[in-house]
mmCIF file of C-alpha atoms and ligand atoms in Angstrom:
data_model
loop_
_atom_site.group_PDB
_atom_site.id
_atom_site.type_symbol
_atom_site.label_atom_id
_atom_site.label_comp_id
_atom_site.label_asym_id
_atom_site.label_seq_id
_atom_site.Cartn_x
_atom_site.Cartn_y
_atom_site.Cartn_z
ATOM 1 C CA UNK L 35 -16.309 1.407 16.780
ATOM 2 C CA UNK L 36 -16.406 1.402 12.310
ATOM 3 C CA UNK L 37 -15.704 -2.044 10.315
ATOM 4 C CA UNK L 38 -13.505 -2.007 7.749
ATOM 5 C CA UNK L 39 -13.070 -4.643 4.682
ATOM 6 C CA UNK L 40 -10.126 -4.621 1.990
ATOM 7 C CA UNK L 41 -10.306 -6.815 -0.247
ATOM 8 C CA UNK L 42 -8.598 -5.302 -3.613
ATOM 9 C CA UNK L 43 -6.000 -7.729 -4.807
ATOM 10 C CA UNK L 44 -3.437 -10.602 -2.083
ATOM 11 C CA UNK L 45 -5.246 -9.632 1.275
ATOM 12 C CA UNK L 46 -8.755 -10.232 3.070
ATOM 13 C CA UNK L 47 -8.850 -7.989 5.601
ATOM 14 C CA UNK L 48 -11.042 -6.663 8.519
ATOM 15 C CA UNK L 49 -9.656 -4.161 10.952
ATOM 16 C CA UNK L 50 -11.700 -1.423 13.424
ATOM 17 C CA UNK L 51 -11.460 1.526 14.402
ATOM 18 C CA UNK L 52 -13.364 3.636 17.108
ATOM 19 C CA UNK L 53 -15.339 6.197 16.481
ATOM 20 C CA UNK L 54 -12.725 8.106 18.219
ATOM 21 C CA UNK L 55 -9.833 7.808 15.971
ATOM 22 C CA UNK L 56 -8.197 4.696 17.521
ATOM 23 C CA UNK L 57 -7.059 1.948 15.582
ATOM 24 C CA UNK L 58 -6.916 -2.181 16.551
ATOM 25 C CA UNK L 59 -5.033 -4.830 14.386
ATOM 26 C CA UNK L 60 -6.519 -6.175 11.269
ATOM 27 C CA UNK L 61 -7.332 -9.572 11.049
ATOM 28 C CA UNK L 62 -6.263 -10.452 7.746
ATOM 29 C CA UNK L 63 -5.214 -13.591 5.284
ATOM 30 C CA UNK L 64 -3.163 -13.283 2.224
ATOM 31 C CA UNK L 65 -3.604 -15.433 -1.193
ATOM 32 C CA UNK L 66 -0.592 -16.783 -2.229
ATOM 33 C CA UNK L 67 -0.344 -18.649 -5.451
ATOM 34 C CA UNK L 68 1.328 -21.669 -5.783
ATOM 35 C CA UNK L 69 3.126 -20.461 -8.989
ATOM 36 C CA UNK L 70 2.924 -17.236 -11.103
ATOM 37 C CA UNK L 71 1.544 -14.114 -10.234
ATOM 38 C CA UNK L 72 -2.229 -13.084 -8.548
ATOM 39 C CA UNK L 73 -4.768 -14.939 -10.473
ATOM 40 C CA UNK L 74 -7.610 -12.934 -9.708
ATOM 41 C CA UNK L 75 -10.858 -15.544 -9.721
ATOM 42 C CA UNK L 76 -8.443 -17.579 -7.102
ATOM 43 C CA UNK L 77 -8.097 -14.416 -5.232
ATOM 44 C CA UNK L 78 -11.411 -13.956 -5.339
ATOM 45 C CA UNK L 79 -12.186 -17.759 -3.839
ATOM 46 C CA UNK L 80 -9.889 -17.179 -0.894
ATOM 47 C CA UNK L 81 -11.049 -14.475 -0.262
ATOM 48 C CA UNK L 82 -15.018 -16.203 0.346
ATOM 49 C CA UNK L 83 -13.556 -18.795 1.883
ATOM 50 C CA UNK L 84 -12.224 -17.305 4.255
ATOM 51 C CA UNK L 85 -13.486 -14.227 5.351
ATOM 52 C CA UNK L 86 -15.914 -15.999 8.114
ATOM 53 C CA UNK L 87 -12.965 -17.319 10.233
ATOM 54 C CA UNK L 88 -11.562 -13.771 9.769
ATOM 55 C CA UNK L 89 -14.770 -11.712 11.122
ATOM 56 C CA UNK L 90 -15.103 -14.146 13.448
ATOM 57 C CA UNK L 91 -11.729 -13.843 14.838
ATOM 58 C CA UNK L 92 -11.605 -10.055 15.256
ATOM 59 C CA UNK L 93 -15.211 -9.957 16.842
ATOM 60 C CA UNK L 94 -14.104 -12.195 19.779
ATOM 61 C CA UNK L 95 -10.805 -11.364 20.258
ATOM 62 C CA UNK L 96 -11.722 -7.529 20.540
ATOM 63 C CA UNK L 97 -15.058 -8.860 22.882
ATOM 64 C CA UNK L 98 -17.199 -7.100 20.169
ATOM 65 C CA UNK L 99 -20.858 -7.810 19.537
ATOM 66 C CA UNK L 100 -22.331 -6.871 16.551
ATOM 67 C CA UNK L 101 -24.229 -4.408 18.324
ATOM 68 C CA UNK L 102 -20.532 -2.621 18.997
ATOM 69 C CA UNK L 103 -20.641 -1.770 15.336
ATOM 70 C CA UNK L 104 -21.552 1.682 13.700
ATOM 71 C CA UNK L 105 -20.683 0.907 10.232
ATOM 72 C CA UNK L 106 -19.467 -0.964 7.935
ATOM 73 C CA UNK L 107 -16.704 0.207 5.590
ATOM 74 C CA UNK L 108 -14.941 -1.048 2.108
ATOM 75 C CA UNK L 109 -12.696 -0.758 -0.320
ATOM 76 C CA UNK L 110 -14.133 0.076 -3.447
ATOM 77 C CA UNK L 111 -11.426 0.772 -5.725
ATOM 78 C CA UNK L 112 -9.638 0.753 -7.376
ATOM 79 C CA UNK L 113 -8.404 -3.325 -7.768
ATOM 80 C CA UNK L 114 -9.425 -6.441 -9.331
ATOM 81 C CA UNK L 115 -12.771 -6.458 -9.797
ATOM 82 C CA UNK L 116 -12.914 -10.362 -7.838
ATOM 83 C CA UNK L 117 -11.902 -9.728 -4.883
ATOM 84 C CA UNK L 118 -13.618 -6.090 -4.867
ATOM 85 C CA UNK L 119 -16.894 -7.818 -5.127
ATOM 86 C CA UNK L 120 -16.245 -10.379 -2.142
ATOM 87 C CA UNK L 121 -15.527 -7.474 0.017
ATOM 88 C CA UNK L 122 -18.704 -5.200 -1.309
ATOM 89 C CA UNK L 123 -21.147 -8.112 -1.093
ATOM 90 C CA UNK L 124 -19.794 -9.059 2.422
ATOM 91 C CA UNK L 125 -19.874 -5.272 2.978
ATOM 92 C CA UNK L 126 -23.439 -5.123 1.868
ATOM 93 C CA UNK L 127 -24.318 -8.337 4.382
ATOM 94 C CA UNK L 128 -23.368 -7.555 7.229
ATOM 95 C CA UNK L 129 -24.838 -2.867 6.795
ATOM 96 C CA UNK L 130 -28.067 -4.520 5.716
ATOM 97 C CA UNK L 131 -28.496 -7.398 8.866
ATOM 98 C CA UNK L 132 -27.160 -5.118 10.980
ATOM 99 C CA UNK L 133 -28.478 -2.125 10.331
ATOM 100 C CA UNK L 134 -26.065 0.571 10.048
ATOM 101 C CA UNK L 135 -24.725 2.730 7.200
ATOM 102 C CA UNK L 136 -22.631 1.394 4.136
ATOM 103 C CA UNK L 137 -19.516 3.267 3.354
ATOM 104 C CA UNK L 138 -17.864 2.430 0.031
ATOM 105 C CA UNK L 139 -13.827 3.846 -0.108
ATOM 106 C CA UNK L 140 -10.964 4.769 -2.228
ATOM 107 C CA UNK L 141 -7.746 2.355 -1.659
ATOM 108 C CA UNK L 142 -5.613 5.039 -2.354
ATOM 109 C CA UNK L 143 -6.698 7.757 -0.321
ATOM 110 C CA UNK L 144 -7.221 5.300 2.885
ATOM 111 C CA UNK L 145 -3.344 4.571 2.699
ATOM 112 C CA UNK L 146 -3.142 8.035 3.669
ATOM 113 C CA UNK L 147 -5.654 8.424 6.084
ATOM 114 C CA UNK L 148 -3.891 5.642 8.013
ATOM 115 C CA UNK L 149 -1.087 7.777 7.868
ATOM 116 C CA UNK L 150 -2.324 10.610 8.990
ATOM 117 C CA UNK L 151 -4.050 8.491 11.497
ATOM 118 C CA UNK L 152 -0.698 6.711 13.121
ATOM 119 C CA UNK L 153 1.920 9.290 12.858
ATOM 120 C CA UNK L 154 0.560 12.818 13.696
ATOM 121 C CA UNK L 155 1.619 13.943 9.839
ATOM 122 C CA UNK L 156 -0.912 16.559 8.904
ATOM 123 C CA UNK L 157 -0.262 17.693 5.047
ATOM 124 C CA UNK L 158 2.455 15.534 4.440
ATOM 125 C CA UNK L 159 3.569 14.395 0.202
ATOM 126 C CA UNK L 160 1.952 10.473 0.114
ATOM 127 C CA UNK L 161 4.487 8.289 -1.665
ATOM 128 C CA UNK L 162 2.596 5.067 -1.544
ATOM 129 C CA UNK L 163 5.026 2.365 -2.964
ATOM 130 C CA UNK L 164 2.879 -0.579 -2.979
ATOM 131 C CA UNK L 165 2.187 -4.026 -5.288
ATOM 132 C CA UNK L 166 -0.167 -2.129 -7.518
ATOM 133 C CA UNK L 167 0.203 1.843 -7.330
ATOM 134 C CA UNK L 168 3.155 3.685 -7.635
ATOM 135 C CA UNK L 169 2.216 7.238 -6.910
ATOM 136 C CA UNK L 170 3.030 10.611 -5.317
ATOM 137 C CA UNK L 171 0.376 12.570 -4.453
ATOM 138 C CA UNK L 172 -0.049 15.602 -2.518
ATOM 139 C CA UNK L 173 -3.399 17.044 -1.160
ATOM 140 C CA UNK L 174 -4.855 20.751 -3.096
ATOM 141 C CA UNK L 175 -7.808 22.150 -3.413
ATOM 142 C CA UNK L 176 -10.243 19.211 -2.008
ATOM 143 C CA UNK L 177 -9.090 16.087 -3.628
ATOM 144 C CA UNK L 178 -5.677 14.104 -3.335
ATOM 145 C CA UNK L 179 -3.986 15.106 -6.440
ATOM 146 C CA UNK L 180 -1.345 12.735 -8.642
ATOM 147 C CA UNK L 181 1.534 14.445 -8.934
ATOM 148 C CA UNK L 182 3.325 11.573 -10.380
ATOM 149 C CA UNK L 183 3.142 7.491 -11.020
ATOM 150 C CA UNK L 184 4.486 4.505 -12.622
ATOM 151 C CA UNK L 185 3.937 4.236 -16.471
ATOM 152 C CA UNK L 186 3.987 0.518 -16.224
ATOM 153 C CA UNK L 187 4.141 -1.541 -13.041
ATOM 154 C CA UNK L 188 4.172 -0.753 -8.991
ATOM 155 C CA UNK L 189 7.312 -1.331 -7.813
ATOM 156 C CA UNK L 190 6.429 -4.010 -5.679
ATOM 157 C CA UNK L 191 5.218 -5.841 -8.304
ATOM 158 C CA UNK L 192 8.412 -5.795 -10.355
ATOM 159 C CA UNK L 193 9.629 -6.845 -7.097
ATOM 160 C CA UNK L 194 7.660 -9.653 -6.753
ATOM 161 C CA UNK L 195 8.130 -10.828 -10.197
ATOM 162 C CA UNK L 196 12.033 -10.008 -10.300
ATOM 163 C CA UNK L 197 12.137 -12.419 -7.133
ATOM 164 C CA UNK L 198 9.531 -15.010 -8.519
ATOM 165 C CA UNK L 199 12.228 -15.154 -12.112
ATOM 166 C CA UNK L 200 14.812 -16.187 -9.181
ATOM 167 C CA UNK L 201 12.780 -19.097 -7.687
ATOM 168 C CA UNK L 202 11.939 -16.228 -4.254
ATOM 169 C CA UNK L 203 7.891 -17.100 -3.503
ATOM 170 C CA UNK L 204 5.279 -14.004 -3.073
ATOM 171 C CA UNK L 205 6.155 -12.015 -1.506
ATOM 172 C CA UNK L 206 9.623 -10.742 -3.029
ATOM 173 C CA UNK L 207 10.042 -7.408 -1.844
ATOM 174 C CA UNK L 208 11.161 -8.982 1.806
ATOM 175 C CA UNK L 209 13.610 -11.296 0.192
ATOM 176 C CA UNK L 210 14.979 -8.995 -1.994
ATOM 177 C CA UNK L 211 15.295 -6.826 1.561
ATOM 178 C CA UNK L 212 17.227 -9.845 2.806
ATOM 179 C CA UNK L 213 19.420 -10.756 0.076
ATOM 180 C CA UNK L 214 20.168 -6.860 -0.211
ATOM 181 C CA UNK L 215 21.583 -6.749 3.194
ATOM 182 C CA UNK L 216 23.729 -9.732 3.007
ATOM 183 C CA UNK L 217 25.706 -8.194 0.429
ATOM 184 C CA UNK L 218 26.512 -5.119 2.400
ATOM 185 C CA UNK L 219 27.056 -7.373 5.125
ATOM 186 C CA UNK L 220 29.611 -9.115 2.292
ATOM 187 C CA UNK L 221 30.936 -5.994 1.293
ATOM 188 C CA UNK L 222 30.851 -3.931 4.870
ATOM 189 C CA UNK L 223 34.487 -3.187 4.463
ATOM 190 C CA UNK L 224 34.801 -1.073 0.700
ATOM 191 C CA UNK L 225 32.586 1.468 -1.165
ATOM 192 C CA UNK L 226 30.187 -0.453 -3.473
ATOM 193 C CA UNK L 227 29.493 1.413 -6.876
ATOM 194 C CA UNK L 228 26.716 -1.515 -7.636
ATOM 195 C CA UNK L 229 25.823 -2.351 -10.235
ATOM 196 C CA UNK L 230 24.174 0.307 -13.160
ATOM 197 C CA UNK L 231 20.607 -0.276 -14.467
ATOM 198 C CA UNK L 232 18.112 1.662 -16.072
ATOM 199 C CA UNK L 233 16.730 4.877 -13.997
ATOM 200 C CA UNK L 234 13.529 4.947 -13.816
ATOM 201 C CA UNK L 235 12.493 8.680 -13.617
ATOM 202 C CA UNK L 236 11.140 11.039 -16.581
ATOM 203 C CA UNK L 237 9.987 13.943 -16.066
ATOM 204 C CA UNK L 238 7.699 13.043 -12.078
ATOM 205 C CA UNK L 239 6.390 9.510 -13.405
ATOM 206 C CA UNK L 240 8.318 6.022 -12.819
ATOM 207 C CA UNK L 241 8.548 3.113 -14.808
ATOM 208 C CA UNK L 242 9.674 -0.337 -13.680
ATOM 209 C CA UNK L 243 9.708 -3.094 -16.670
ATOM 210 C CA UNK L 244 12.761 -1.867 -17.859
ATOM 211 C CA UNK L 245 14.593 -2.006 -14.593
ATOM 212 C CA UNK L 246 13.789 -5.665 -13.951
ATOM 213 C CA UNK L 247 14.684 -6.440 -17.495
ATOM 214 C CA UNK L 248 18.331 -5.292 -17.119
ATOM 215 C CA UNK L 249 17.952 -6.933 -13.747
ATOM 216 C CA UNK L 250 17.485 -10.178 -14.979
ATOM 217 C CA UNK L 251 20.148 -10.236 -17.924
ATOM 218 C CA UNK L 252 22.884 -9.283 -14.862
ATOM 219 C CA UNK L 253 22.275 -12.392 -13.561
ATOM 220 C CA UNK L 254 22.349 -14.421 -16.659
ATOM 221 C CA UNK L 255 25.573 -12.046 -17.165
ATOM 222 C CA UNK L 256 26.404 -13.896 -13.937
ATOM 223 C CA UNK L 257 26.642 -11.465 -11.484
ATOM 224 C CA UNK L 258 25.452 -12.324 -7.865
ATOM 225 C CA UNK L 259 21.899 -12.547 -6.539
ATOM 226 C CA UNK L 260 22.723 -10.326 -4.152
ATOM 227 C CA UNK L 261 24.059 -7.849 -5.701
ATOM 228 C CA UNK L 262 21.384 -7.205 -7.919
ATOM 229 C CA UNK L 263 19.172 -6.957 -4.905
ATOM 230 C CA UNK L 264 21.152 -4.686 -3.654
ATOM 231 C CA UNK L 265 21.836 -2.122 -7.227
ATOM 232 C CA UNK L 266 17.455 -3.310 -7.730
ATOM 233 C CA UNK L 267 16.828 -1.352 -4.108
ATOM 234 C CA UNK L 268 19.422 1.727 -4.984
ATOM 235 C CA UNK L 269 17.793 2.443 -8.438
ATOM 236 C CA UNK L 270 14.179 1.955 -7.895
ATOM 237 C CA UNK L 271 14.053 2.935 -4.142
ATOM 238 C CA UNK L 272 15.825 6.647 -5.751
ATOM 239 C CA UNK L 273 13.993 6.625 -8.664
ATOM 240 C CA UNK L 274 10.398 7.250 -6.115
ATOM 241 C CA UNK L 275 12.654 9.331 -3.245
ATOM 242 C CA UNK L 276 13.916 11.801 -6.675
ATOM 243 C CA UNK L 277 10.358 12.285 -7.986
ATOM 244 C CA UNK L 278 9.255 12.455 -4.163
ATOM 245 C CA UNK L 279 12.051 15.666 -3.391
ATOM 246 C CA UNK L 280 10.274 17.040 -6.471
ATOM 247 C CA UNK L 281 7.106 17.138 -5.048
ATOM 248 C CA UNK L 282 7.923 19.181 -1.743
ATOM 249 C CA UNK L 283 9.724 21.342 -3.789
ATOM 250 C CA UNK L 284 7.025 22.272 -5.887
ATOM 251 C CA UNK L 285 4.242 21.870 -3.295
ATOM 252 C CA UNK L 286 6.016 23.368 -0.374
ATOM 253 C CA UNK L 287 4.360 21.081 2.113
ATOM 254 C CA UNK L 288 7.758 19.486 4.859
ATOM 255 C CA UNK L 289 6.086 15.875 6.028
ATOM 256 C CA UNK L 290 6.539 13.564 3.261
ATOM 257 C CA UNK L 291 4.334 10.020 4.587
ATOM 258 C CA UNK L 292 5.924 6.402 2.992
ATOM 259 C CA UNK L 293 2.586 4.518 2.692
ATOM 260 C CA UNK L 294 1.683 1.036 0.658
ATOM 261 C CA UNK L 295 3.568 -2.552 1.484
ATOM 262 C CA UNK L 296 7.010 -1.688 -0.106
ATOM 263 C CA UNK L 297 6.973 1.516 2.558
ATOM 264 C CA UNK L 298 7.873 -1.440 5.112
ATOM 265 C CA UNK L 299 11.496 -1.427 3.524
ATOM 266 C CA UNK L 300 13.961 -0.500 6.115
ATOM 267 C CA UNK L 301 16.756 1.287 2.674
ATOM 268 C CA UNK L 302 13.925 2.893 1.769
ATOM 269 C CA UNK L 303 12.326 4.366 4.580
ATOM 270 C CA UNK L 304 16.050 5.556 5.600
ATOM 271 C CA UNK L 305 16.719 7.193 2.301
ATOM 272 C CA UNK L 306 13.471 9.127 3.273
ATOM 273 C CA UNK L 307 14.972 10.258 6.123
ATOM 274 C CA UNK L 308 18.329 11.596 4.683
ATOM 275 C CA UNK L 309 16.799 13.211 1.619
ATOM 276 C CA UNK L 310 14.409 15.144 4.366
ATOM 277 C CA UNK L 311 16.839 15.639 6.699
ATOM 278 C CA UNK L 312 19.022 17.512 4.512
ATOM 279 C CA UNK L 313 15.785 19.632 3.301
ATOM 280 C CA UNK L 314 14.702 20.890 6.700
ATOM 281 C CA UNK L 315 11.872 18.478 6.107
ATOM 282 C CA UNK L 316 10.087 15.290 8.474
ATOM 283 C CA UNK L 317 9.770 11.803 7.202
ATOM 284 C CA UNK L 318 6.731 9.754 8.759
ATOM 285 C CA UNK L 319 6.311 5.969 7.245
ATOM 286 C CA UNK L 320 2.756 4.094 10.016
ATOM 287 C CA UNK L 321 4.146 0.542 11.515
ATOM 288 C CA UNK L 322 4.261 -2.544 8.863
ATOM 289 C CA UNK L 323 1.020 -3.484 10.000
ATOM 290 C CA UNK L 324 -0.536 -0.534 8.356
ATOM 291 C CA UNK L 325 1.786 -0.363 5.571
ATOM 292 C CA UNK L 326 0.245 -3.448 3.907
ATOM 293 C CA UNK L 327 -2.820 -3.205 2.690
ATOM 294 C CA UNK L 328 -5.157 -3.900 5.722
ATOM 295 C CA UNK L 329 -8.589 -2.990 7.002
ATOM 296 C CA UNK L 330 -7.929 -1.048 9.489
ATOM 297 C CA UNK L 331 -7.241 2.225 7.290
ATOM 298 C CA UNK L 332 -10.309 1.295 5.089
ATOM 299 C CA UNK L 333 -12.261 1.944 8.844
ATOM 300 C CA UNK L 334 -10.237 4.590 9.557
ATOM 301 C CA UNK L 335 -11.226 6.258 5.876
ATOM 302 C CA UNK L 336 -14.791 5.537 6.873
ATOM 303 C CA UNK L 337 -14.492 7.313 9.409
ATOM 304 C CA UNK L 338 -13.530 10.655 8.433
ATOM 305 C CA UNK L 339 -16.113 10.447 5.426
ATOM 306 C CA UNK L 340 -19.026 9.595 7.950
ATOM 307 C CA UNK L 341 -17.501 12.941 10.299
ATOM 308 C CA UNK L 342 -18.689 14.684 7.182
ATOM 309 C CA UNK L 343 -22.338 12.651 6.487
ATOM 310 C CA UNK L 344 -20.769 10.554 3.607
ATOM 311 C CA UNK L 345 -22.207 6.841 3.182
ATOM 312 C CA UNK L 346 -23.017 4.795 0.602
ATOM 313 C CA UNK L 347 -26.111 3.860 -1.122
ATOM 314 C CA UNK L 348 -26.762 0.835 -1.593
ATOM 315 C CA UNK L 349 -27.544 1.691 -4.983
ATOM 316 C CA UNK L 350 -24.501 3.349 -5.735
ATOM 317 C CA UNK L 351 -21.987 1.039 -3.883
ATOM 318 C CA UNK L 352 -21.075 -1.065 -7.178
ATOM 319 C CA UNK L 353 -17.577 -1.508 -6.927
ATOM 320 C CA UNK L 354 -14.735 0.727 -9.275
ATOM 321 C CA UNK L 355 -11.976 -1.393 -10.281
ATOM 322 C CA UNK L 356 -10.621 1.719 -11.657
ATOM 323 C CA UNK L 357 -11.122 4.282 -9.317
ATOM 324 C CA UNK L 358 -8.453 7.202 -8.671
ATOM 325 C CA UNK L 359 -6.408 8.585 -6.937
ATOM 326 C CA UNK L 360 -8.024 11.588 -7.729
ATOM 327 C CA UNK L 361 -11.559 10.941 -7.972
ATOM 328 C CA UNK L 362 -12.946 11.194 -4.679
ATOM 329 C CA UNK L 363 -13.609 14.534 -2.379
ATOM 330 C CA UNK L 364 -12.396 15.574 0.184
ATOM 331 C CA UNK L 365 -14.806 17.368 2.566
ATOM 332 C CA UNK L 366 -12.627 16.164 6.287
ATOM 333 C CA UNK L 367 -10.544 17.994 7.885
HETATM 334 P P1 AMP N 287 0.560 -3.477 -0.794
HETATM 335 O O1 AMP N 287 -0.067 -4.391 -2.130
HETATM 336 O O2 AMP N 287 0.401 -2.736 -0.004
HETATM 337 O O3 AMP N 287 -0.428 -4.636 0.069
HETATM 338 O O4 AMP N 287 2.256 -4.852 -0.458
HETATM 339 C C1 AMP N 287 2.248 -5.465 -0.696
HETATM 340 C C2 AMP N 287 3.990 -5.471 -1.716
HETATM 341 O O5 AMP N 287 4.022 -4.985 -0.457
HETATM 342 C C3 AMP N 287 4.143 -6.807 -2.813
HETATM 343 O O6 AMP N 287 4.188 -6.323 -4.272
HETATM 344 C C4 AMP N 287 5.644 -6.892 -1.387
HETATM 345 O O7 AMP N 287 6.944 -7.374 -1.722
HETATM 346 C C5 AMP N 287 5.595 -5.886 -0.745
HETATM 347 N N1 AMP N 287 6.743 -5.627 0.402
HETATM 348 C C6 AMP N 287 5.925 -5.885 2.029
HETATM 349 N N2 AMP N 287 7.360 -6.029 3.083
HETATM 350 C C7 AMP N 287 8.484 -5.321 2.022
HETATM 351 C C8 AMP N 287 9.926 -5.247 1.885
HETATM 352 N N3 AMP N 287 10.549 -5.481 3.341
HETATM 353 N N4 AMP N 287 10.630 -4.973 1.200
HETATM 354 C C9 AMP N 287 9.772 -4.419 -0.270
HETATM 355 N N5 AMP N 287 8.593 -4.958 -1.009
HETATM 356 C C10 AMP N 287 8.007 -5.318 0.229
HETATM 357 MG MG1 MG N 288 -2.599 -0.815 -0.864
#
């Protein structure tokens, strides 16, 4: 078994993948701030406090001994420095005391590899929609290239902030989905135009702070929260799907893979499916537990890297908060 440790932001998670690539459920816990957004130091404290408990749970539930673990993979970046350092320290300690290789992995690339593992798509365009990241990615010439991305905040962060402004605790995305569905149910008898909001596409890039500000203004203007949630989803998801479609047209790829926490949303999945069907392509999405940040995806990328004899020596194991998706050389199949 390869053990993976995820600690880029809110989530601390340990996960396992067998050497053949069987992915097991992760043991995870989410830091949720009492108020406001994520405080990196507090999130890191949460991770250190809960780590021993989560790891013990995972080992016990799978009846594993340390001798069953053949390598330790950890998120080396991108992410929040204090949070990354907790995961990296645990990984270095375990690798040293259990005498197994250490593998530092790129968190964004791990989202792609767990998606490929779970869905059996082989050469997709990835629409990576999470809290901190929003990118459209495709593999070409030994790297996962970023074809488009958000120029300001991640789409999940936008949903969380909008939700927080209107009294909904983190994570806001699932609560917005419920309210948007309520609005649909209330209006099932008529066609809806929705509220006009800024549309976030700029070339192949996206932006979400403008649409969030405008959505807040619509609430101040007296629109119902349910209605604004519905329109916010329609506008921001359509923008992501448009750029993903253009990426598929330019690259000629016929598979779309969704990843990141916002990929848990049924509406963005539906839009992806319709767009792909209309162009004779196929849309894939891993189970929810592997869309959100999880240790299993880190283990899976570690497994892929080990398959081409890549591991990380202690001197190169420092965390890399600004690591980019396309900085990682992809030598595995
Ligand atoms: P991640 O950063 O990949 O761990 O994903 C966390 C993000 O996913 C947060 O911003 C959540 O609000 C968002 N999220 C989770 N579930 C949903 C959902 N059903 N709809 C929209 N956003 C979601
Ligand atoms: Mg992520």
